[in-house]
Coordinates of C-alpha atoms in Angstrom, one line a residue:
M1 CA -29.3 -21.0 -78.6
N2 CA -25.7 -21.2 -79.8
E3 CA -26.8 -22.1 -83.4
S4 CA -29.5 -19.4 -83.4
L5 CA -27.0 -16.8 -82.1
T6 CA -24.5 -17.8 -84.8
Q7 CA -27.2 -17.4 -87.5
I8 CA -28.7 -14.1 -86.3
A9 CA -25.2 -12.6 -85.9
A10 CA -24.2 -13.6 -89.4
I11 CA -27.3 -12.2 -91.1
S12 CA -27.0 -9.1 -88.9
R13 CA -23.5 -8.4 -90.2
I14 CA -24.7 -8.8 -93.8
Y15 CA -27.6 -6.4 -93.4
G16 CA -25.6 -4.0 -91.2
A17 CA -22.8 -3.7 -93.8
N18 CA -25.3 -2.7 -96.5
L19 CA -26.4 1.0 -96.4
S20 CA -29.5 0.1 -98.3
Y21 CA -30.8 -1.8 -95.2
V22 CA -29.5 0.3 -92.4
F23 CA -27.0 3.1 -91.6
G24 CA -25.2 4.3 -88.4
G25 CA -26.3 2.4 -85.3
G26 CA -29.8 1.8 -86.5
G27 CA -31.7 -1.5 -86.8
N28 CA -32.1 -4.3 -84.4
T29 CA -32.1 -8.1 -84.4
S30 CA -32.9 -10.9 -82.0
C31 CA -33.4 -14.6 -81.5
K32 CA -35.1 -16.4 -78.6
T33 CA -35.7 -19.6 -76.8
E34 CA -38.6 -20.5 -74.5
K35 CA -37.1 -18.5 -71.6
V36 CA -34.3 -16.2 -73.1
L37 CA -34.4 -13.3 -75.5
C38 CA -31.0 -12.5 -77.1
V39 CA -31.1 -9.0 -78.6
K40 CA -28.6 -6.5 -80.1
P41 CA -27.7 -4.0 -77.3
S42 CA -28.0 -0.3 -77.8
G43 CA -25.0 1.2 -79.6
V44 CA -23.6 -2.0 -81.0
L45 CA -23.3 -2.0 -84.8
L46 CA -25.1 -4.7 -86.8
A47 CA -22.2 -4.6 -89.3
T48 CA -19.7 -5.9 -86.7
I49 CA -21.8 -7.7 -84.1
Q50 CA -20.6 -11.0 -82.8
E51 CA -22.5 -13.8 -81.0
D52 CA -21.3 -12.7 -77.5
D53 CA -22.3 -9.1 -78.1
F54 CA -26.0 -9.9 -77.9
V55 CA -27.5 -9.2 -74.5
Q56 CA -29.5 -12.0 -72.9
L57 CA -32.8 -11.1 -71.2
D58 CA -35.3 -13.0 -69.1
R59 CA -38.4 -13.2 -71.3
A60 CA -40.8 -13.5 -68.3
A61 CA -39.2 -10.4 -66.8
I62 CA -39.7 -8.5 -70.0
R63 CA -43.4 -9.4 -70.2
A64 CA -43.8 -8.2 -66.7
V65 CA -42.6 -4.7 -67.8
F66 CA -45.9 -4.4 -69.7
E67 CA -47.8 -4.8 -66.5
A68 CA -45.7 -2.4 -64.5
E69 CA -47.0 1.0 -63.4
I70 CA -45.2 3.3 -65.8
P71 CA -45.1 7.2 -65.5
S72 CA -47.0 9.1 -68.2
T73 CA -44.5 11.8 -68.9
A74 CA -42.0 11.0 -71.6
D75 CA -38.7 11.4 -69.7
A76 CA -40.0 9.7 -66.6
R77 CA -41.5 6.9 -68.6
E78 CA -38.4 6.1 -70.6
S79 CA -36.2 6.4 -67.5
A80 CA -38.4 3.9 -65.6
V81 CA -38.5 1.5 -68.5
K82 CA -34.7 1.7 -68.9
S83 CA -34.3 0.7 -65.2
L84 CA -36.9 -2.1 -65.6
M85 CA -35.2 -3.4 -68.7
M86 CA -31.7 -3.4 -67.1
A87 CA -33.3 -5.6 -64.4
T88 CA -34.2 -8.2 -67.1
V89 CA -30.5 -8.8 -68.1
L90 CA -29.4 -12.3 -67.1
P91 CA -26.4 -12.7 -64.9
G92 CA -23.2 -12.9 -66.9
S93 CA -24.6 -11.0 -69.8
K94 CA -23.5 -7.5 -70.8
G95 CA -24.7 -4.4 -72.6
R96 CA -27.7 -2.1 -72.3
P97 CA -30.9 -3.5 -73.7
S98 CA -32.2 -1.6 -76.7
V99 CA -35.5 0.3 -76.3
E100 CA -36.8 -2.1 -78.9
A101 CA -36.2 -5.2 -76.8
P102 CA -39.8 -5.3 -75.5
M103 CA -41.1 -5.2 -79.1
H104 CA -38.9 -8.2 -80.0
E105 CA -40.4 -10.1 -77.1
L106 CA -43.9 -9.6 -78.4
Y107 CA -43.3 -11.5 -81.7
P108 CA -43.6 -15.3 -81.0
Q109 CA -41.3 -16.2 -83.9
R110 CA -37.7 -17.4 -83.2
F111 CA -36.0 -14.6 -85.2
V112 CA -37.0 -10.9 -85.4
V113 CA -35.2 -8.4 -87.6
H114 CA -36.0 -4.7 -87.6
L115 CA -34.3 -2.7 -90.4
H116 CA -34.8 0.6 -92.1
P117 CA -34.3 -0.2 -95.8
T118 CA -34.3 2.8 -98.0
L119 CA -36.7 1.3 -100.5
V120 CA -39.1 0.5 -97.7
N121 CA -38.9 4.0 -96.2
G122 CA -39.7 5.4 -99.6
M123 CA -43.2 4.0 -98.9
T124 CA -43.4 4.3 -95.1
C125 CA -42.3 7.9 -95.1
S126 CA -44.9 8.9 -97.8
V127 CA -48.3 10.5 -97.5
D128 CA -50.0 7.4 -99.0
A129 CA -48.0 5.0 -96.9
E130 CA -50.8 3.1 -95.2
A131 CA -52.9 2.7 -98.3
A132 CA -49.9 1.6 -100.3
C133 CA -49.0 -0.9 -97.6
R134 CA -52.4 -2.5 -97.6
R135 CA -52.5 -2.6 -101.4
L136 CA -49.0 -4.0 -102.0
F137 CA -48.6 -6.1 -98.9
P138 CA -52.1 -7.1 -97.8
E139 CA -50.8 -9.7 -95.3
A140 CA -48.6 -7.1 -93.5
M141 CA -49.4 -5.4 -90.2
W142 CA -49.3 -1.6 -90.4
V143 CA -48.2 0.5 -87.4
P144 CA -49.0 4.3 -87.4
Y145 CA -46.2 6.5 -86.2
V146 CA -45.8 6.8 -82.5
D147 CA -42.8 7.8 -80.4
P148 CA -40.0 5.1 -80.4
G149 CA -39.3 3.3 -77.2
F150 CA -41.9 1.9 -74.8
I151 CA -44.8 3.7 -76.4
L152 CA -44.0 1.9 -79.7
S153 CA -43.8 -1.4 -77.9
T154 CA -47.2 -1.0 -76.3
E155 CA -48.8 0.1 -79.6
I156 CA -47.3 -3.0 -81.4
R157 CA -48.6 -5.2 -78.5
R158 CA -52.1 -3.9 -79.1
L159 CA -51.9 -4.2 -82.8
L160 CA -50.3 -7.7 -82.6
E161 CA -53.2 -8.9 -80.4
A162 CA -55.7 -7.6 -82.9
Y163 CA -53.9 -9.0 -85.9
T164 CA -53.5 -12.4 -84.3
A165 CA -57.2 -12.5 -83.4
S166 CA -58.3 -11.7 -86.9
H167 CA -55.7 -13.8 -88.8
G168 CA -55.2 -16.7 -86.5
K169 CA -51.4 -16.1 -86.5
A170 CA -48.8 -13.4 -85.8
P171 CA -47.7 -11.3 -88.7
R172 CA -44.4 -12.2 -90.5
L173 CA -44.1 -8.7 -91.9
T174 CA -44.7 -5.4 -90.2
F175 CA -44.4 -1.9 -91.6
M176 CA -44.0 1.1 -89.3
Q177 CA -44.8 4.6 -90.4
N178 CA -41.5 6.6 -90.8
H179 CA -39.7 3.8 -89.1
G180 CA -38.9 0.9 -91.4
M181 CA -40.0 -2.8 -91.2
V182 CA -39.9 -5.9 -89.1
A183 CA -39.5 -9.4 -90.4
A184 CA -40.3 -12.3 -88.0
A185 CA -39.8 -16.0 -88.8
E186 CA -38.7 -19.3 -87.5
T187 CA -35.7 -19.6 -89.8
I188 CA -33.1 -17.2 -91.2
A189 CA -34.0 -18.5 -94.7
E190 CA -37.6 -17.2 -94.2
I191 CA -36.2 -13.8 -93.0
E192 CA -34.2 -13.5 -96.2
A193 CA -37.2 -14.6 -98.3
I194 CA -39.3 -11.8 -96.6
H195 CA -36.8 -9.1 -97.5
A196 CA -36.4 -10.4 -101.0
E197 CA -40.2 -10.4 -101.5
V198 CA -40.5 -6.9 -100.2
F199 CA -37.7 -5.5 -102.3
S200 CA -39.1 -7.2 -105.4
V201 CA -42.5 -5.7 -105.0
L202 CA -41.2 -2.2 -104.2
K203 CA -38.8 -2.2 -107.1
A204 CA -41.5 -3.1 -109.5
H205 CA -43.7 -0.3 -108.1
Y206 CA -40.9 2.3 -108.4
A207 CA -40.3 1.2 -112.0
Q208 CA -43.9 1.5 -112.9
A209 CA -44.1 4.9 -111.3
E210 CA -40.9 5.9 -113.2
V211 CA -39.1 6.9 -110.0
A212 CA -35.3 6.1 -109.9
T213 CA -34.1 4.0 -107.1
E214 CA -30.6 5.5 -107.2
L215 CA -30.0 8.9 -105.7
A216 CA -29.9 11.7 -108.3
M217 CA -26.5 13.3 -107.9
G218 CA -24.5 16.0 -109.7
D219 CA -20.8 16.6 -109.8
L220 CA -18.5 17.6 -107.0
A221 CA -17.2 21.1 -107.4
A222 CA -13.8 20.5 -105.7
D223 CA -12.8 24.2 -105.9
A224 CA -16.0 25.2 -104.1
V225 CA -15.4 22.7 -101.3
A226 CA -11.8 23.8 -100.9
A227 CA -12.9 27.4 -100.7
R228 CA -15.7 26.9 -98.1
A229 CA -15.0 23.8 -96.0
P230 CA -11.9 25.2 -94.2
A231 CA -13.8 28.2 -92.9
V232 CA -16.8 26.0 -91.9
R233 CA -14.4 23.9 -89.8
T234 CA -13.7 27.0 -87.7
L235 CA -17.2 28.5 -87.7
L236 CA -18.8 25.3 -86.4
G237 CA -16.0 24.2 -84.2
I238 CA -16.7 23.5 -80.5
G239 CA -14.6 24.3 -77.5
G240 CA -11.6 25.5 -79.4
K241 CA -11.5 22.4 -81.7
R242 CA -12.3 22.7 -85.3
A243 CA -15.0 20.6 -86.8
V244 CA -14.5 18.0 -89.5
V245 CA -16.3 18.7 -92.8
H246 CA -16.8 15.8 -95.1
S247 CA -18.1 16.5 -98.6
S248 CA -20.1 14.8 -101.3
A249 CA -21.1 15.5 -104.8
W250 CA -24.3 17.5 -105.0
F251 CA -27.6 16.0 -104.2
Q252 CA -30.8 17.7 -103.0
P253 CA -31.0 17.3 -99.2
A254 CA -34.3 16.2 -97.7
R255 CA -36.6 19.1 -96.9
G256 CA -37.4 17.8 -93.5
P257 CA -37.0 14.8 -91.1
F258 CA -38.2 11.3 -92.0
S259 CA -37.1 9.0 -89.2
P260 CA -35.4 8.8 -85.8
D261 CA -32.2 7.6 -87.4
H262 CA -32.0 10.5 -89.8
I263 CA -32.5 13.0 -87.0
V264 CA -29.9 11.4 -84.7
Y265 CA -27.1 11.6 -87.2
A266 CA -28.0 14.5 -89.5
K267 CA -30.5 16.6 -87.4
S268 CA -34.0 17.4 -88.6
F269 CA -33.2 20.1 -91.2
A270 CA -30.3 20.8 -93.5
M271 CA -29.0 24.3 -94.3
T272 CA -28.9 25.4 -97.9
G273 CA -26.8 28.3 -99.2
E274 CA -23.5 30.0 -98.5
P275 CA -22.2 29.0 -95.1
T276 CA -21.2 32.5 -94.0
A277 CA -20.9 33.4 -90.3
E278 CA -24.1 35.4 -90.6
A279 CA -26.0 32.6 -92.3
L280 CA -24.9 30.0 -89.8
A281 CA -25.9 32.2 -86.9
S282 CA -29.3 32.7 -88.5
F283 CA -29.8 29.0 -88.9
R284 CA -28.8 28.4 -85.3
Q285 CA -31.3 31.0 -84.1
E286 CA -34.1 29.5 -86.1
R287 CA -33.5 25.8 -85.4
G288 CA -31.7 25.8 -82.0
Y289 CA -28.6 24.0 -83.3
D290 CA -25.8 24.3 -85.7
P291 CA -26.4 22.7 -89.1
V292 CA -25.0 19.2 -89.6
I293 CA -25.8 19.1 -93.4
I294 CA -25.0 22.1 -95.6
G295 CA -26.1 22.1 -99.2
L296 CA -24.2 24.2 -101.7
P297 CA -26.7 24.1 -104.6
G298 CA -25.2 22.5 -107.7
E299 CA -21.8 22.2 -106.2
A300 CA -21.6 19.9 -103.1
V301 CA -23.1 18.8 -99.8
L302 CA -21.1 19.2 -96.6
A303 CA -21.5 17.1 -93.5
V304 CA -20.2 18.5 -90.3
G305 CA -19.0 16.5 -87.2
D306 CA -16.7 16.5 -84.3
S307 CA -14.7 13.7 -85.9
L308 CA -14.4 12.2 -89.4
K309 CA -16.5 9.3 -88.2
T310 CA -19.4 11.4 -87.1
A311 CA -19.2 13.5 -90.3
R312 CA -19.3 10.4 -92.5
L313 CA -22.2 9.0 -90.5
A314 CA -24.0 12.3 -91.0
M315 CA -23.4 12.1 -94.8
D316 CA -24.7 8.5 -94.9
A317 CA -27.9 9.7 -93.1
A318 CA -28.3 12.7 -95.4
R319 CA -27.9 10.6 -98.6
D320 CA -30.4 8.1 -97.3
A321 CA -32.9 10.8 -96.4
A322 CA -32.5 12.4 -99.8
L323 CA -33.1 9.1 -101.6
V324 CA -36.1 8.4 -99.3
Q325 CA -37.6 11.8 -100.3
Q326 CA -37.0 11.0 -104.0
L327 CA -38.7 7.6 -103.6
T328 CA -41.7 9.0 -101.8
E329 CA -42.8 10.5 -105.2
A330 CA -44.0 7.0 -106.1
F331 CA -46.4 7.2 -103.2
G332 CA -47.8 10.7 -103.3
G333 CA -44.9 12.6 -101.9
P334 CA -43.0 12.9 -98.6
R335 CA -44.5 12.8 -95.1
H336 CA -42.0 14.6 -92.9
L337 CA -42.3 14.1 -89.1
P338 CA -44.3 17.0 -87.5
E339 CA -42.5 19.3 -85.1
R340 CA -43.7 17.6 -81.9
D341 CA -42.3 14.2 -83.1
Y342 CA -38.9 15.4 -84.4
R343 CA -38.4 17.5 -81.2
F344 CA -39.0 14.4 -79.1
I345 CA -36.2 12.6 -81.0
E346 CA -33.8 15.6 -80.9
N347 CA -34.0 15.6 -77.1
W348 CA -34.4 11.9 -76.4
E349 CA -31.6 10.5 -74.1
V350 CA -31.9 7.0 -75.5
E351 CA -31.0 8.1 -79.0
Q352 CA -28.2 10.3 -77.8
Y353 CA -26.8 7.4 -75.9
R354 CA -27.0 5.2 -79.0
K355 CA -25.1 7.8 -81.0
Q356 CA -22.5 8.2 -78.3
V357 CA -21.8 4.5 -78.1
T358 CA -21.9 4.0 -81.9
V359 CA -19.5 6.9 -82.6
G360 CA -17.3 6.5 -79.6
G361 CA -16.1 9.0 -77.1
S362 CA -13.2 11.4 -77.4
S363 CA -9.8 9.9 -77.5
A364 CA -8.7 12.6 -75.0
G365 CA -5.2 12.8 -76.4
R366 CA -3.1 15.9 -76.8
L367 CA -4.0 16.1 -80.5
D368 CA -7.7 15.2 -80.1
G369 CA -9.8 16.5 -82.9
K370 CA -6.8 17.5 -85.1
I371 CA -6.3 16.4 -88.7
A372 CA -2.7 15.5 -89.4
L373 CA -1.0 14.7 -92.7
V374 CA 2.2 12.7 -92.8
T375 CA 4.0 12.6 -96.2
G376 CA 6.1 9.5 -96.8
G377 CA 4.0 7.9 -94.1
A378 CA 3.7 4.4 -95.6
Q379 CA 6.7 2.9 -93.8
G380 CA 9.7 3.5 -91.6
F381 CA 10.0 6.9 -89.8
G382 CA 6.9 8.3 -91.4
Y383 CA 4.7 5.5 -90.3
G384 CA 6.2 5.6 -86.8
I385 CA 5.4 9.3 -86.6
A386 CA 1.8 8.7 -87.9
Q387 CA 1.3 6.0 -85.3
G388 CA 2.5 8.3 -82.6
L389 CA 0.2 11.2 -83.6
A390 CA -2.7 8.8 -83.9
S391 CA -2.1 7.6 -80.3
E392 CA -2.5 11.2 -79.2
G393 CA -5.9 11.5 -80.8
A394 CA -5.2 12.9 -84.3
T395 CA -6.9 11.7 -87.4
L396 CA -4.2 10.7 -89.9
I397 CA -3.8 11.1 -93.6
I398 CA -1.1 8.8 -94.9
A399 CA 0.3 10.3 -98.1
D400 CA 2.9 8.4 -100.1
I401 CA 4.0 7.8 -103.6
N402 CA 3.5 4.1 -102.7
A403 CA -0.3 4.0 -102.9
D404 CA -0.6 0.4 -101.8
G405 CA 1.7 0.9 -98.9
A406 CA -0.2 4.0 -97.8
R407 CA -3.4 2.1 -97.9
E408 CA -2.0 -0.7 -95.9
A409 CA -0.6 1.7 -93.4
A410 CA -3.9 3.5 -93.0
D411 CA -5.6 0.1 -92.5
R412 CA -3.2 -0.7 -89.7
L413 CA -3.9 2.6 -88.0
Q414 CA -7.6 2.0 -88.3
A415 CA -7.3 -1.5 -86.8
E416 CA -5.3 -0.1 -83.9
F417 CA -7.2 3.2 -83.3
G418 CA -10.6 2.8 -84.8
A419 CA -12.5 3.2 -88.1
S420 CA -12.2 6.6 -89.7
R421 CA -9.1 7.5 -87.7
A422 CA -6.9 7.3 -90.8
F423 CA -7.1 7.3 -94.6
S424 CA -4.6 7.2 -97.4
A425 CA -3.8 9.4 -100.3
A426 CA -1.4 8.7 -103.2
V427 CA 0.9 11.7 -103.9
N428 CA 4.2 12.5 -105.6
I429 CA 5.4 15.5 -103.7
A430 CA 7.8 16.4 -106.5
D431 CA 4.9 16.9 -108.9
E432 CA 2.8 20.0 -108.4
D433 CA -0.4 18.7 -110.0
S434 CA -0.2 15.7 -107.6
V435 CA 0.2 17.9 -104.6
A436 CA -2.6 20.2 -105.7
A437 CA -4.9 17.1 -106.1
L438 CA -3.9 16.0 -102.6
A439 CA -5.0 19.4 -101.2
Q440 CA -8.4 19.0 -102.8
E441 CA -8.7 15.5 -101.5
I442 CA -8.0 16.6 -98.0
A443 CA -10.6 19.4 -98.3
R444 CA -13.1 17.0 -99.6
E445 CA -12.5 14.3 -97.0
C446 CA -12.2 16.4 -93.8
G447 CA -12.5 20.1 -94.7
G448 CA -8.9 21.2 -94.0
L449 CA -5.7 20.5 -92.1
D450 CA -4.3 21.2 -88.7
I451 CA -0.8 19.6 -88.9
L452 CA 1.4 19.0 -91.9
V453 CA 4.3 16.7 -91.2
A454 CA 6.5 17.1 -94.3
N455 CA 8.4 13.9 -93.8
A456 CA 8.9 12.4 -97.3
G457 CA 12.5 12.4 -98.3
V458 CA 15.1 10.4 -100.3
L459 CA 18.8 10.0 -100.1
R460 CA 21.6 9.2 -102.6
A461 CA 25.1 9.0 -101.2
A462 CA 28.3 9.2 -103.3
S463 CA 31.5 11.3 -103.8
V464 CA 30.9 14.7 -105.4
K465 CA 33.5 13.6 -108.0
S466 CA 31.3 10.9 -109.3
F467 CA 27.8 11.9 -108.2
A468 CA 25.3 11.5 -111.1
K469 CA 23.3 14.6 -112.1
K470 CA 20.1 12.6 -112.2
D471 CA 20.6 11.5 -108.6
W472 CA 21.3 15.1 -107.6
D473 CA 18.1 16.2 -109.3
F474 CA 16.1 13.3 -107.7
V475 CA 17.2 14.2 -104.1
T476 CA 16.7 18.0 -104.7
N477 CA 13.3 17.6 -106.3
V478 CA 11.9 15.5 -103.5
N479 CA 13.6 16.9 -100.4
Y480 CA 13.6 20.6 -101.3
T481 CA 11.1 21.3 -104.1
G482 CA 8.7 18.7 -102.7
Y483 CA 8.7 20.5 -99.3
F484 CA 8.0 23.8 -101.1
L485 CA 5.1 22.4 -103.1
C486 CA 3.5 20.8 -100.0
V487 CA 3.6 24.1 -98.2
K488 CA 2.5 26.1 -101.2
H489 CA -0.8 24.1 -101.6
L490 CA -1.6 23.0 -98.1
S491 CA -0.9 26.3 -96.3
V492 CA -3.8 27.7 -98.4
L493 CA -6.2 25.3 -96.7
M494 CA -4.7 26.2 -93.3
A495 CA -5.0 29.9 -94.0
R496 CA -8.7 29.6 -95.0
Q497 CA -9.4 28.2 -91.6
I498 CA -8.9 31.7 -90.2
V499 CA -12.2 33.6 -90.4
N500 CA -12.2 37.3 -89.7
G501 CA -8.9 37.0 -88.0
K502 CA -10.2 34.3 -85.6
G503 CA -9.1 30.6 -85.4
G504 CA -6.5 28.5 -83.7
W505 CA -2.9 28.0 -84.8
T506 CA -2.0 25.3 -87.3
D507 CA 1.4 23.7 -87.8
I508 CA 3.8 22.8 -90.5
V509 CA 6.6 20.6 -89.2
Q510 CA 9.3 19.6 -91.7
I511 CA 11.3 16.5 -90.8
N512 CA 14.7 17.6 -91.6
S513 CA 17.9 16.0 -90.5
K514 CA 21.1 16.5 -88.5
S515 CA 22.6 16.8 -92.0
G516 CA 20.7 20.0 -92.3
L517 CA 22.7 21.4 -89.4
E518 CA 26.2 20.3 -90.4
G519 CA 27.8 19.0 -93.5
S520 CA 27.8 15.3 -94.4
N521 CA 30.8 13.7 -96.0
R522 CA 30.1 12.2 -99.5
N523 CA 26.4 13.1 -99.0
A524 CA 26.3 16.6 -100.5
A525 CA 22.9 16.3 -102.3
Y526 CA 21.1 15.2 -99.2
A527 CA 22.8 17.7 -96.8
G528 CA 22.3 20.5 -99.3
S529 CA 18.6 19.8 -99.7
K530 CA 18.3 19.8 -95.9
F531 CA 20.3 23.0 -95.3
G532 CA 18.1 24.6 -98.0
S533 CA 14.9 23.4 -96.4
I534 CA 15.8 25.1 -93.1
G535 CA 16.0 28.3 -95.1
L536 CA 12.6 27.5 -96.5
T537 CA 11.3 26.8 -93.0
Q538 CA 12.5 30.2 -91.7
S539 CA 11.1 32.0 -94.8
F540 CA 7.7 30.3 -94.7
A541 CA 7.5 31.0 -90.9
M542 CA 7.9 34.7 -91.5
E543 CA 5.2 34.8 -94.2
L544 CA 2.6 32.4 -92.8
V545 CA 2.5 33.8 -89.3
E546 CA -0.1 36.2 -90.5
D547 CA -2.3 33.2 -91.3
R548 CA -1.7 31.7 -87.8
V549 CA 0.5 29.0 -89.3
K550 CA 3.6 28.1 -87.4
V551 CA 6.4 26.5 -89.4
N552 CA 9.3 24.6 -87.7
A553 CA 11.8 21.9 -88.6
I554 CA 12.9 18.9 -86.6
C555 CA 16.4 17.7 -87.2
P556 CA 16.5 14.0 -86.1
G557 CA 19.6 12.0 -85.6
N558 CA 19.9 8.7 -87.5
F559 CA 17.0 6.2 -87.4
F560 CA 19.2 3.2 -87.6
D561 CA 16.3 0.7 -87.4
G562 CA 14.3 2.1 -90.3
P563 CA 14.5 1.1 -94.0
L564 CA 16.5 4.2 -94.9
W565 CA 19.5 2.8 -92.9
S566 CA 18.8 -0.9 -92.6
D567 CA 17.3 -2.0 -95.9
P568 CA 19.6 -4.9 -96.9
E569 CA 19.8 -3.8 -100.5
R570 CA 19.5 0.0 -100.7
G571 CA 19.9 1.1 -97.0
L572 CA 22.6 3.6 -96.0
F573 CA 24.5 1.0 -94.1
V574 CA 25.0 -0.9 -97.4
Q575 CA 25.6 2.3 -99.4
Y576 CA 28.2 3.6 -96.9
L577 CA 29.9 0.2 -96.7
N578 CA 30.1 0.0 -100.5
T579 CA 31.3 3.6 -101.0
G580 CA 34.0 3.3 -98.3
K581 CA 32.6 6.1 -96.3
V582 CA 33.5 4.4 -93.0
P583 CA 37.3 3.7 -93.0
G584 CA 38.1 0.1 -92.2
A585 CA 34.5 -1.1 -92.1
K586 CA 34.2 -4.6 -93.3
S587 CA 30.5 -5.3 -92.5
I588 CA 27.2 -3.6 -92.0
A589 CA 27.7 -4.2 -88.2
D590 CA 30.9 -2.2 -88.4
V591 CA 29.2 0.7 -90.1
R592 CA 26.4 0.7 -87.6
A593 CA 28.8 0.6 -84.6
F594 CA 30.7 3.5 -86.1
Y595 CA 27.6 5.7 -86.3
E596 CA 26.3 4.7 -82.9
A597 CA 29.6 5.7 -81.4
K598 CA 29.1 9.2 -82.7
V599 CA 26.0 9.7 -80.5
P600 CA 26.6 10.7 -76.8
M601 CA 23.5 8.9 -75.8
G602 CA 24.7 5.8 -77.6
R603 CA 21.7 5.0 -79.8
G604 CA 19.9 6.2 -82.8
C605 CA 16.8 8.4 -83.0
T606 CA 13.4 6.7 -82.9
P607 CA 10.0 7.9 -84.1
V608 CA 8.9 8.4 -80.5
D609 CA 11.7 11.0 -80.0
V610 CA 10.4 12.9 -83.1
V611 CA 6.8 12.7 -82.1
R612 CA 7.6 14.3 -78.8
A613 CA 9.3 17.2 -80.7
I614 CA 6.2 17.5 -83.0
L615 CA 4.0 17.7 -79.9
Y616 CA 6.2 20.5 -78.6
C617 CA 5.9 22.4 -81.9
V618 CA 2.1 22.1 -81.9
E619 CA 1.6 23.0 -78.2
Q620 CA 4.1 25.8 -78.0
E621 CA 2.3 28.9 -79.4
Y622 CA 5.4 31.1 -79.2
E623 CA 7.8 29.1 -81.5
T624 CA 8.1 29.4 -85.2
G625 CA 10.9 29.3 -87.8
Q626 CA 13.1 27.0 -85.6
A627 CA 15.2 24.0 -86.4
I628 CA 15.0 21.7 -83.4
A629 CA 17.8 19.2 -83.0
V630 CA 16.7 15.7 -81.8
T631 CA 20.1 14.0 -82.1
G632 CA 20.9 12.5 -78.7
G633 CA 23.6 15.2 -78.3
Q634 CA 25.4 14.4 -81.5
V635 CA 24.7 17.9 -82.8
M636 CA 24.6 20.7 -80.2
L637 CA 23.4 24.1 -81.4
R638 CA 24.8 27.3 -80.3

């Protein structure tokens, strides 16, 4: 069994990582011995499954389920089968058996792989599906559409018995109407050969029918997304939290539902047209739910979720459904699920459980559901702030002029907090075109912004008598002008999240410095840029309050352990030692001790100290235009 588990887990990850085979939490794989069935549990992704993730079931106990007395009504039936299936789990195993586990038991072959390949569903979701299946794959078993779950298993049991009786063997290939395919074989090599054969035949058919196997897409109208997505965040938010709106270049959304997986992640129907409050309310009244997919004809497609992960999954489902619809033209056109069938999926507890486990629950932090941008977040203080905000539930955008560093920082946050909890963006905050492009990227990826942490900053220290003009301009352009440019472009996204005067507060928090509160010897450019930024903060606060945007500055003390101070070549300790700023200092340790002695609390500031101040700014709805000192008592305001 160990070898079989290793093989099925490896091929599962290959198929699961390829959207042309499966998306979201769909698909299922298994292997078996004489007495044990190991099957992927509900909610575990094929793309990441490991050997010990498979739940081990007693095969004899599973077969007994088919003989049990099962209620006839849908909810009672599935509840009873769920309880019976949990009883088949062997001691020491874990996970909830998939509703497909009984079906996997029915096939006698060692390996069973059920996937939903897009090329396959182009056939199975068409009006001519059964006839096409019998013509192109005469040895395959065909399964008409029935409700997924135990009903599907019992229907496959009946068809398998009939197929085996007429062919003298069990089928190696099964097609299920509006539900994908099953490959069953004794070896993984045979499983791979089955899929290769199916894909080869279907590609030839699509080519002959002159139907493209790539989704027809237009361009992305970035301005249209930036104009609409922020308002949609508010209009479709739940419980006071704004939604996340992920965008794609234009494609024609499917006109109706094709499969359970499409319904689970993208609902049965998309909305097309302007997402005004009135149009959204009309859609809700007609369908009974808010739209998950919104098509802006010729401009973009929006996917709405309660997190970036759910929004991205919805977009994957929408693109797949759109391509399926395109492919069905090679088989007489689309066969959408009728109302009775799609309503069953919309209300089915099993699929809701699968989605919940696949997506993951709420992080329940103080910033849960918020989108936060940290400029200069690739390292040091900025990364520490980003990490702290992520720990409180925010989804982070790491923006930095160091694109590779920003990518690596986002990867570290995702490894720590989960996929889709962070992404990176390259930006030069001193360049207006770069900042404008950043605003469009944020609108495209998540629809808007809740928290801007304007952290990016630089420092050059020297005597005013010898300070180079180019260094003065460099510090001023980044620290002062860069802050202005970020607020100029990103506050527009924040303002658009207020619809008809309604919508929660958003926050701009500038990471200033204690040098913005008092002068700094031989550090005039830095101190001047920080003093000036407090003036900007107060002015921005007065103007943007009408857009429900609070603007505050945090003035930290020195972060002695970060690269700004401790870098062995360019850090402030080295600079101050070399410029003689600290009288009598002969080493970096002397410089550090000199500055630590200035702090009543005896230590430097840390990212955690600043994150706590940021949380105060966000949670306090009666505070704007303030400069908050976080200096360990080194600077005391009056």
